[in-house]
Short mmCIF file of the C-alpha atoms (twelve columns), coordinates in Angstrom:
data_MODEL
# 
_entry.id   MODEL 
# 
loop_
_atom_site.group_PDB 
_atom_site.id 
_atom_site.type_symbol 
_atom_site.label_atom_id 
_atom_site.label_alt_id 
_atom_site.label_comp_id 
_atom_site.label_asym_id 
_atom_site.label_seq_id 
_atom_site.Cartn_x 
_atom_site.Cartn_y 
_atom_site.Cartn_z 
_atom_site.pdbx_PDB_model_num 
ATOM 1   C CA . MET A 1   -125.378 -98.589  -68.515 1 
ATOM 2   C CA . SER A 2   -125.420 -99.051  -64.731 1 
ATOM 3   C CA . PRO A 3   -124.542 -96.119  -62.432 1 
ATOM 4   C CA . PHE A 4   -121.365 -97.969  -61.412 1 
ATOM 5   C CA . VAL A 5   -120.025 -98.302  -64.969 1 
ATOM 6   C CA . MET A 6   -121.261 -94.789  -65.842 1 
ATOM 7   C CA . GLN A 7   -119.179 -93.374  -62.971 1 
ATOM 8   C CA . LEU A 8   -116.148 -95.364  -64.111 1 
ATOM 9   C CA . VAL A 9   -116.557 -94.182  -67.710 1 
ATOM 10  C CA . GLY A 10  -117.004 -90.628  -66.411 1 
ATOM 11  C CA . LYS A 11  -113.758 -90.859  -64.460 1 
ATOM 12  C CA . ILE A 12  -111.842 -92.017  -67.539 1 
ATOM 13  C CA . ASP A 13  -113.501 -89.309  -69.654 1 
ATOM 14  C CA . ARG A 14  -112.564 -86.645  -67.094 1 
ATOM 15  C CA . ILE A 15  -108.895 -87.615  -67.051 1 
ATOM 16  C CA . PHE A 16  -108.641 -87.455  -70.836 1 
ATOM 17  C CA . TYR A 17  -110.815 -84.325  -71.144 1 
ATOM 18  C CA . MET A 18  -108.326 -82.412  -68.992 1 
ATOM 19  C CA . GLN A 19  -105.351 -84.077  -70.763 1 
ATOM 20  C CA . SER A 20  -104.105 -85.278  -67.363 1 
ATOM 21  C CA . CYS A 21  -103.568 -88.932  -68.284 1 
ATOM 22  C CA . LEU A 22  -99.816  -88.627  -67.717 1 
ATOM 23  C CA . ASP A 23  -100.259 -87.256  -64.177 1 
ATOM 24  C CA . GLN A 24  -102.933 -89.870  -63.397 1 
ATOM 25  C CA . ALA A 25  -101.408 -92.876  -65.163 1 
ATOM 26  C CA . ALA A 26  -101.764 -95.043  -62.052 1 
ATOM 27  C CA . GLU A 27  -105.495 -94.279  -61.890 1 
ATOM 28  C CA . LEU A 28  -105.890 -95.359  -65.528 1 
ATOM 29  C CA . SER A 29  -104.241 -98.737  -64.942 1 
ATOM 30  C CA . ILE A 30  -106.587 -101.696 -64.577 1 
ATOM 31  C CA . GLN A 31  -105.154 -102.342 -61.128 1 
ATOM 32  C CA . GLY A 32  -105.752 -98.721  -60.123 1 
ATOM 33  C CA . LEU A 33  -109.324 -98.722  -61.428 1 
ATOM 34  C CA . ALA A 34  -110.086 -102.055 -59.736 1 
ATOM 35  C CA . ARG A 35  -108.655 -100.843 -56.437 1 
ATOM 36  C CA . ALA A 36  -110.737 -97.646  -56.599 1 
ATOM 37  C CA . CYS A 37  -113.856 -99.733  -57.266 1 
ATOM 38  C CA . GLY A 38  -113.132 -102.224 -54.499 1 
ATOM 39  C CA . MET A 39  -113.074 -105.277 -56.750 1 
ATOM 40  C CA . SER A 40  -110.619 -107.597 -58.437 1 
ATOM 41  C CA . ARG A 41  -109.226 -106.946 -61.899 1 
ATOM 42  C CA . PHE A 42  -111.171 -109.937 -63.227 1 
ATOM 43  C CA . GLN A 43  -114.479 -108.700 -61.754 1 
ATOM 44  C CA . LEU A 44  -113.925 -105.201 -63.128 1 
ATOM 45  C CA . GLN A 45  -113.045 -106.384 -66.629 1 
ATOM 46  C CA . ARG A 46  -115.964 -108.801 -66.813 1 
ATOM 47  C CA . ARG A 47  -118.531 -106.245 -65.647 1 
ATOM 48  C CA . PHE A 48  -117.153 -103.425 -67.795 1 
ATOM 49  C CA . LYS A 49  -117.097 -105.524 -70.965 1 
ATOM 50  C CA . LYS A 50  -120.592 -106.873 -70.321 1 
ATOM 51  C CA . GLU A 51  -122.036 -103.338 -70.192 1 
ATOM 52  C CA . THR A 52  -119.902 -101.498 -72.767 1 
ATOM 53  C CA . GLY A 53  -118.868 -104.217 -75.202 1 
ATOM 54  C CA . SER A 54  -115.201 -103.278 -74.701 1 
ATOM 55  C CA . SER A 55  -112.624 -104.231 -72.131 1 
ATOM 56  C CA . PRO A 56  -111.351 -101.378 -69.931 1 
ATOM 57  C CA . GLN A 57  -108.013 -101.557 -71.767 1 
ATOM 58  C CA . GLU A 58  -109.714 -101.236 -75.172 1 
ATOM 59  C CA . PHE A 59  -111.900 -98.379  -73.959 1 
ATOM 60  C CA . ILE A 60  -108.955 -96.450  -72.492 1 
ATOM 61  C CA . ALA A 61  -106.828 -97.008  -75.613 1 
ATOM 62  C CA . ALA A 62  -109.640 -95.686  -77.834 1 
ATOM 63  C CA . GLN A 63  -110.146 -92.639  -75.606 1 
ATOM 64  C CA . ARG A 64  -106.420 -91.962  -75.562 1 
ATOM 65  C CA . LEU A 65  -106.207 -91.946  -79.353 1 
ATOM 66  C CA . ASP A 66  -109.406 -89.915  -79.815 1 
ATOM 67  C CA . VAL A 67  -107.995 -87.158  -77.611 1 
ATOM 68  C CA . ALA A 68  -104.573 -87.443  -79.221 1 
ATOM 69  C CA . ALA A 69  -106.161 -86.913  -82.650 1 
ATOM 70  C CA . ALA A 70  -107.841 -83.715  -81.435 1 
ATOM 71  C CA . TYR A 71  -104.503 -82.322  -80.228 1 
ATOM 72  C CA . VAL A 72  -102.754 -83.411  -83.423 1 
ATOM 73  C CA . ARG A 73  -105.373 -81.519  -85.445 1 
ATOM 74  C CA . LEU A 74  -106.014 -78.455  -83.276 1 
ATOM 75  C CA . SER A 75  -102.784 -77.740  -81.433 1 
ATOM 76  C CA . ASN A 76  -99.286  -76.660  -82.344 1 
ATOM 77  C CA . GLN A 77  -97.716  -79.000  -79.804 1 
ATOM 78  C CA . PRO A 78  -94.794  -80.999  -81.178 1 
ATOM 79  C CA . LEU A 79  -95.994  -84.522  -81.897 1 
ATOM 80  C CA . LEU A 80  -93.557  -85.917  -79.351 1 
ATOM 81  C CA . ASP A 81  -95.162  -83.727  -76.675 1 
ATOM 82  C CA . VAL A 82  -98.611  -85.002  -77.664 1 
ATOM 83  C CA . ALA A 83  -97.336  -88.577  -77.420 1 
ATOM 84  C CA . ILE A 84  -95.823  -88.066  -73.958 1 
ATOM 85  C CA . SER A 85  -98.866  -86.182  -72.623 1 
ATOM 86  C CA . MET A 86  -101.078 -89.077  -73.755 1 
ATOM 87  C CA . GLY A 87  -98.964  -91.539  -71.793 1 
ATOM 88  C CA . TYR A 88  -96.835  -93.039  -74.590 1 
ATOM 89  C CA . CYS A 89  -93.174  -93.712  -73.910 1 
ATOM 90  C CA . GLY A 90  -92.077  -92.157  -77.202 1 
ATOM 91  C CA . GLN A 91  -93.119  -90.983  -80.633 1 
ATOM 92  C CA . GLN A 92  -92.489  -94.314  -82.340 1 
ATOM 93  C CA . SER A 93  -94.964  -96.286  -80.192 1 
ATOM 94  C CA . PHE A 94  -97.436  -93.396  -80.455 1 
ATOM 95  C CA . THR A 95  -97.182  -93.303  -84.262 1 
ATOM 96  C CA . ARG A 96  -97.741  -97.082  -84.528 1 
ATOM 97  C CA . ALA A 97  -100.854 -96.982  -82.321 1 
ATOM 98  C CA . PHE A 98  -102.164 -93.805  -83.977 1 
ATOM 99  C CA . THR A 99  -101.753 -95.213  -87.487 1 
ATOM 100 C CA . ARG A 100 -103.534 -98.448  -86.550 1 
ATOM 101 C CA . ARG A 101 -106.436 -96.428  -85.158 1 
ATOM 102 C CA . TRP A 102 -106.785 -93.741  -87.839 1 
ATOM 103 C CA . GLY A 103 -105.186 -95.242  -90.943 1 
ATOM 104 C CA . MET A 104 -102.693 -92.400  -91.186 1 
ATOM 105 C CA . SER A 105 -99.725  -91.116  -89.212 1 
ATOM 106 C CA . PRO A 106 -100.022 -88.148  -86.818 1 
ATOM 107 C CA . GLN A 107 -97.945  -86.028  -89.197 1 
ATOM 108 C CA . ARG A 108 -100.211 -86.816  -92.139 1 
ATOM 109 C CA . MET A 109 -103.343 -86.047  -90.101 1 
ATOM 110 C CA . ARG A 110 -101.874 -82.708  -89.006 1 
ATOM 111 C CA . LEU A 111 -101.020 -81.730  -92.578 1 
ATOM 112 C CA . SER A 112 -104.518 -82.732  -93.734 1 
ATOM 113 C CA . ALA A 113 -106.125 -80.694  -90.955 1 
ATOM 114 C CA . ARG A 114 -104.045 -77.625  -91.781 1 
ATOM 115 C CA . ALA A 115 -105.110 -77.846  -95.415 1 
ATOM 116 C CA . GLN A 116 -108.734 -77.956  -94.249 1 
ATOM 117 C CA . TYR A 117 -108.218 -74.938  -91.998 1 
ATOM 118 C CA . ALA A 118 -106.583 -73.033  -94.846 1 
ATOM 119 C CA . ASP A 119 -109.752 -73.614  -96.882 1 
ATOM 120 C CA . CYS A 120 -111.829 -72.181  -93.984 1 
ATOM 121 C CA . LEU A 121 -109.498 -69.190  -93.781 1 
ATOM 122 C CA . ALA A 122 -109.922 -68.522  -97.495 1 
ATOM 123 C CA . GLY A 123 -113.708 -68.318  -97.130 1 
ATOM 124 C CA . PRO A 124 -115.735 -65.326  -95.925 1 
ATOM 125 C CA . VAL A 125 -115.806 -64.563  -92.179 1 
ATOM 126 C CA . ASP A 126 -119.220 -64.920  -90.531 1 
ATOM 127 C CA . ALA A 127 -119.427 -61.423  -89.059 1 
ATOM 128 C CA . ALA A 128 -122.536 -62.321  -87.039 1 
ATOM 129 C CA . ILE A 129 -120.393 -64.546  -84.796 1 
ATOM 130 C CA . ALA A 130 -118.670 -62.304  -82.252 1 
ATOM 131 C CA . GLN A 131 -115.291 -63.380  -80.883 1 
ATOM 132 C CA . ARG A 132 -113.475 -62.329  -77.713 1 
ATOM 133 C CA . ILE A 133 -110.859 -63.629  -75.269 1 
ATOM 134 C CA . VAL A 134 -111.707 -64.245  -71.612 1 
ATOM 135 C CA . HIS A 135 -109.548 -65.353  -68.690 1 
ATOM 136 C CA . TRP A 136 -110.849 -67.658  -65.990 1 
ATOM 137 C CA . ARG A 137 -108.780 -67.110  -62.858 1 
ATOM 138 C CA . ALA A 138 -110.397 -69.817  -60.739 1 
ATOM 139 C CA . PRO A 139 -111.596 -73.360  -61.436 1 
ATOM 140 C CA . ARG A 140 -115.280 -74.143  -61.867 1 
ATOM 141 C CA . ARG A 141 -116.788 -77.344  -60.548 1 
ATOM 142 C CA . LEU A 142 -119.520 -78.831  -62.710 1 
ATOM 143 C CA . TRP A 143 -122.108 -81.548  -62.158 1 
ATOM 144 C CA . PHE A 144 -123.340 -83.080  -65.368 1 
ATOM 145 C CA . LYS A 145 -125.193 -85.819  -67.197 1 
ATOM 146 C CA . ARG A 146 -123.414 -87.483  -70.118 1 
ATOM 147 C CA . TYR A 147 -125.252 -88.409  -73.305 1 
ATOM 148 C CA . THR A 148 -124.191 -90.179  -76.494 1 
ATOM 149 C CA . GLY A 149 -125.244 -89.614  -80.097 1 
ATOM 150 C CA . PRO A 150 -124.790 -87.194  -83.029 1 
ATOM 151 C CA . TYR A 151 -124.539 -83.478  -82.312 1 
ATOM 152 C CA . ALA A 152 -127.883 -83.129  -84.103 1 
ATOM 153 C CA . CYS A 153 -129.380 -84.845  -81.018 1 
ATOM 154 C CA . VAL A 154 -128.110 -82.182  -78.560 1 
ATOM 155 C CA . PRO A 155 -131.530 -80.428  -78.331 1 
ATOM 156 C CA . GLU A 156 -132.963 -83.788  -77.261 1 
ATOM 157 C CA . HIS A 157 -130.202 -84.144  -74.660 1 
ATOM 158 C CA . TRP A 158 -131.212 -80.783  -73.145 1 
ATOM 159 C CA . ASP A 159 -134.868 -81.850  -73.065 1 
ATOM 160 C CA . ARG A 160 -133.868 -84.946  -71.084 1 
ATOM 161 C CA . PHE A 161 -131.628 -82.861  -68.852 1 
ATOM 162 C CA . LYS A 162 -134.525 -80.624  -67.835 1 
ATOM 163 C CA . GLY A 163 -136.177 -83.692  -66.358 1 
ATOM 164 C CA . GLU A 164 -132.965 -84.587  -64.516 1 
ATOM 165 C CA . LEU A 165 -132.831 -81.117  -62.948 1 
ATOM 166 C CA . ALA A 166 -136.266 -81.612  -61.416 1 
ATOM 167 C CA . GLY A 167 -134.829 -84.312  -59.152 1 
ATOM 168 C CA . LEU A 168 -132.015 -82.169  -57.735 1 
ATOM 169 C CA . ALA A 169 -132.281 -80.960  -54.151 1 
ATOM 170 C CA . GLN A 170 -130.100 -77.885  -54.702 1 
ATOM 171 C CA . ARG A 171 -131.436 -74.723  -56.288 1 
ATOM 172 C CA . VAL A 172 -130.383 -74.667  -59.930 1 
ATOM 173 C CA . LYS A 173 -129.323 -71.378  -61.474 1 
ATOM 174 C CA . PRO A 174 -127.516 -70.239  -64.619 1 
ATOM 175 C CA . PRO A 175 -125.175 -70.556  -66.320 1 
ATOM 176 C CA . TYR A 176 -125.572 -73.948  -67.956 1 
ATOM 177 C CA . TYR A 177 -122.763 -75.746  -69.753 1 
ATOM 178 C CA . GLY A 178 -122.644 -78.055  -72.764 1 
ATOM 179 C CA . ILE A 179 -119.455 -80.131  -72.471 1 
ATOM 180 C CA . ILE A 180 -117.870 -80.940  -75.847 1 
ATOM 181 C CA . TYR A 181 -115.751 -84.087  -75.936 1 
ATOM 182 C CA . ASP A 182 -115.468 -85.134  -79.553 1 
ATOM 183 C CA . ASP A 183 -114.495 -83.772  -82.951 1 
ATOM 184 C CA . PRO A 184 -117.113 -84.856  -85.534 1 
ATOM 185 C CA . ASP A 185 -114.355 -85.110  -88.134 1 
ATOM 186 C CA . ILE A 186 -112.823 -87.875  -85.992 1 
ATOM 187 C CA . THR A 187 -115.479 -89.594  -83.882 1 
ATOM 188 C CA . PRO A 188 -118.333 -91.564  -85.514 1 
ATOM 189 C CA . PRO A 189 -121.735 -89.892  -84.880 1 
ATOM 190 C CA . GLN A 190 -123.077 -92.716  -82.719 1 
ATOM 191 C CA . ARG A 191 -120.065 -92.438  -80.366 1 
ATOM 192 C CA . ILE A 192 -120.080 -88.664  -79.905 1 
ATOM 193 C CA . ARG A 193 -120.352 -87.702  -76.227 1 
ATOM 194 C CA . TYR A 194 -121.968 -84.550  -74.846 1 
ATOM 195 C CA . GLY A 195 -122.467 -83.366  -71.267 1 
ATOM 196 C CA . CYS A 196 -125.266 -81.119  -69.987 1 
ATOM 197 C CA . ALA A 197 -123.961 -79.416  -66.849 1 
ATOM 198 C CA . ILE A 198 -124.592 -76.975  -64.033 1 
ATOM 199 C CA . GLU A 199 -122.165 -75.418  -61.567 1 
ATOM 200 C CA . ALA A 200 -122.029 -77.076  -58.175 1 
ATOM 201 C CA . SER A 201 -123.171 -74.684  -55.464 1 
ATOM 202 C CA . THR A 202 -120.536 -73.194  -53.157 1 
ATOM 203 C CA . GLY A 203 -119.658 -75.621  -50.389 1 
ATOM 204 C CA . ALA A 204 -121.477 -78.523  -52.048 1 
ATOM 205 C CA . GLY A 205 -120.166 -81.989  -51.325 1 
ATOM 206 C CA . ALA A 206 -119.892 -84.847  -53.791 1 
ATOM 207 C CA . ALA A 207 -122.032 -84.891  -56.929 1 
ATOM 208 C CA . PRO A 208 -125.513 -86.359  -56.418 1 
ATOM 209 C CA . GLU A 209 -125.970 -90.049  -57.131 1 
ATOM 210 C CA . GLY A 210 -126.093 -90.700  -60.868 1 
ATOM 211 C CA . TRP A 211 -124.342 -87.430  -61.732 1 
ATOM 212 C CA . LEU A 212 -120.754 -86.972  -62.928 1 
ATOM 213 C CA . GLU A 213 -118.354 -84.264  -61.833 1 
ATOM 214 C CA . LEU A 214 -115.752 -82.235  -63.717 1 
ATOM 215 C CA . GLU A 215 -113.519 -79.367  -62.663 1 
ATOM 216 C CA . VAL A 216 -112.721 -76.898  -65.441 1 
ATOM 217 C CA . ALA A 217 -109.256 -75.523  -64.783 1 
ATOM 218 C CA . PRO A 218 -108.338 -71.824  -64.970 1 
ATOM 219 C CA . SER A 219 -107.479 -70.940  -68.540 1 
ATOM 220 C CA . ARG A 220 -107.602 -68.417  -71.323 1 
ATOM 221 C CA . PHE A 221 -110.550 -69.051  -73.659 1 
ATOM 222 C CA . ALA A 222 -111.521 -67.907  -77.121 1 
ATOM 223 C CA . VAL A 223 -115.280 -67.305  -76.975 1 
ATOM 224 C CA . PHE A 224 -117.490 -67.370  -80.073 1 
ATOM 225 C CA . SER A 225 -121.048 -66.071  -79.623 1 
ATOM 226 C CA . ILE A 226 -124.120 -66.464  -81.802 1 
ATOM 227 C CA . CYS A 227 -127.903 -66.428  -81.295 1 
ATOM 228 C CA . CYS A 228 -129.672 -69.092  -83.336 1 
ATOM 229 C CA . SER A 229 -130.933 -72.670  -83.187 1 
ATOM 230 C CA . TYR A 230 -128.446 -75.313  -82.106 1 
ATOM 231 C CA . LEU A 231 -128.295 -76.960  -85.518 1 
ATOM 232 C CA . GLU A 232 -127.672 -73.634  -87.256 1 
ATOM 233 C CA . GLY A 233 -124.984 -72.800  -84.702 1 
ATOM 234 C CA . LEU A 234 -123.377 -76.190  -85.294 1 
ATOM 235 C CA . ALA A 235 -123.070 -75.453  -89.010 1 
ATOM 236 C CA . ARG A 236 -121.836 -71.873  -88.617 1 
ATOM 237 C CA . LEU A 237 -119.555 -72.035  -85.587 1 
ATOM 238 C CA . ARG A 238 -117.205 -74.743  -86.817 1 
ATOM 239 C CA . PRO A 239 -115.773 -72.911  -89.876 1 
ATOM 240 C CA . ARG A 240 -115.591 -69.695  -87.823 1 
ATOM 241 C CA . VAL A 241 -113.554 -71.379  -85.092 1 
ATOM 242 C CA . LEU A 242 -111.262 -73.197  -87.502 1 
ATOM 243 C CA . SER A 243 -110.581 -70.074  -89.556 1 
ATOM 244 C CA . TRP A 244 -109.834 -68.084  -86.370 1 
ATOM 245 C CA . PHE A 245 -107.388 -70.749  -85.153 1 
ATOM 246 C CA . ALA A 246 -105.678 -70.744  -88.542 1 
ATOM 247 C CA . ALA A 247 -105.456 -66.941  -88.720 1 
ATOM 248 C CA . GLN A 248 -104.179 -66.572  -85.145 1 
ATOM 249 C CA . ARG A 249 -101.954 -69.658  -85.269 1 
ATOM 250 C CA . ALA A 250 -103.611 -70.546  -81.979 1 
ATOM 251 C CA . SER A 251 -103.297 -73.880  -80.225 1 
ATOM 252 C CA . LEU A 252 -105.853 -75.862  -78.247 1 
ATOM 253 C CA . GLY A 253 -105.351 -75.683  -74.490 1 
ATOM 254 C CA . THR A 254 -106.003 -78.303  -71.820 1 
ATOM 255 C CA . ALA A 255 -109.133 -76.862  -70.144 1 
ATOM 256 C CA . GLY A 256 -111.449 -78.285  -72.777 1 
ATOM 257 C CA . VAL A 257 -114.215 -77.004  -75.035 1 
ATOM 258 C CA . PHE A 258 -117.733 -76.218  -73.888 1 
ATOM 259 C CA . GLU A 259 -120.819 -74.144  -74.616 1 
ATOM 260 C CA . LEU A 260 -122.122 -71.699  -72.028 1 
ATOM 261 C CA . TYR A 261 -125.777 -70.669  -71.810 1 
ATOM 262 C CA . GLU A 262 -127.220 -67.922  -69.634 1 
ATOM 263 C CA . GLU A 263 -130.625 -69.604  -69.939 1 
ATOM 264 C CA . LEU A 264 -131.498 -73.276  -70.125 1 
ATOM 265 C CA . PRO A 265 -131.598 -74.121  -73.859 1 
ATOM 266 C CA . ALA A 266 -135.287 -74.655  -74.429 1 
ATOM 267 C CA . SER A 267 -136.295 -72.693  -77.502 1 
ATOM 268 C CA . GLU A 268 -135.525 -72.712  -81.188 1 
ATOM 269 C CA . GLN A 269 -133.394 -69.567  -80.784 1 
ATOM 270 C CA . HIS A 270 -130.903 -69.128  -77.944 1 
ATOM 271 C CA . ALA A 271 -127.563 -67.477  -77.282 1 
ATOM 272 C CA . ILE A 272 -124.647 -69.903  -77.614 1 
ATOM 273 C CA . GLN A 273 -121.247 -68.968  -76.203 1 
ATOM 274 C CA . LEU A 274 -118.677 -71.523  -77.373 1 
ATOM 275 C CA . HIS A 275 -115.554 -71.509  -75.168 1 
ATOM 276 C CA . VAL A 276 -112.346 -73.039  -76.547 1 
ATOM 277 C CA . SER A 277 -109.365 -73.339  -74.192 1 
ATOM 278 C CA . LEU A 278 -106.168 -71.796  -75.544 1 
ATOM 279 C CA . ALA A 279 -102.624 -72.956  -74.873 1 
ATOM 280 C CA . ASP A 280 -100.347 -70.525  -73.076 1 
# 
């Protein structure tokens, strides 16, 4: 994928990651994207489809419904609120699009997810995974590289990222961030996105060429900590998080989900701090 299309995809990802598609609806329109890129709608659509296999409209619609499914499953927002926040004019149009995409209505998916979470809650709690609540009072600006593939490939993503860091002019220091976009219960493994990120230095300008940028908004986060390999953490963290959400009746917030590392993940064993934004 060319740097141009990667930046465009990153912009769309960023808007949906922060659930700000309603506020930035004009930017998500084909006309708005074409204007920002300095080209005609026809040029944009032809180039985007050539490199991604999807038209911009198809890509945005898929992203919209992927994010909507995550909020249907992991939040307590009324379904109408989810529909409006995703840019739909009402629940009826949202339900039609959602059902075409997922083969079930939003209500049915929510009920199915809650049954799954109840099963997690009924199981034993993994006491080795510590949990706490933290409050971020200020935003954090991240520069990152975006990778695609199953979560089992994340260690390989970090190996590639180490090479990317060598080309940065700024001094790189901890912490490091693993940006989580997709729910593996929803997104096919080959389409799962993951970002390896660092914090932009104070006073830094735009992200370096070839890098994407994301601002994590102030939020309250549930943090789950474990020291193990990434693949072991992947297997153990998910039921722990789902059971905690079920027990607390918590709801997913709009500042996203990410891993935080005090050291660059490079060994078989490392400390993973999974941050999950909580709704107010």
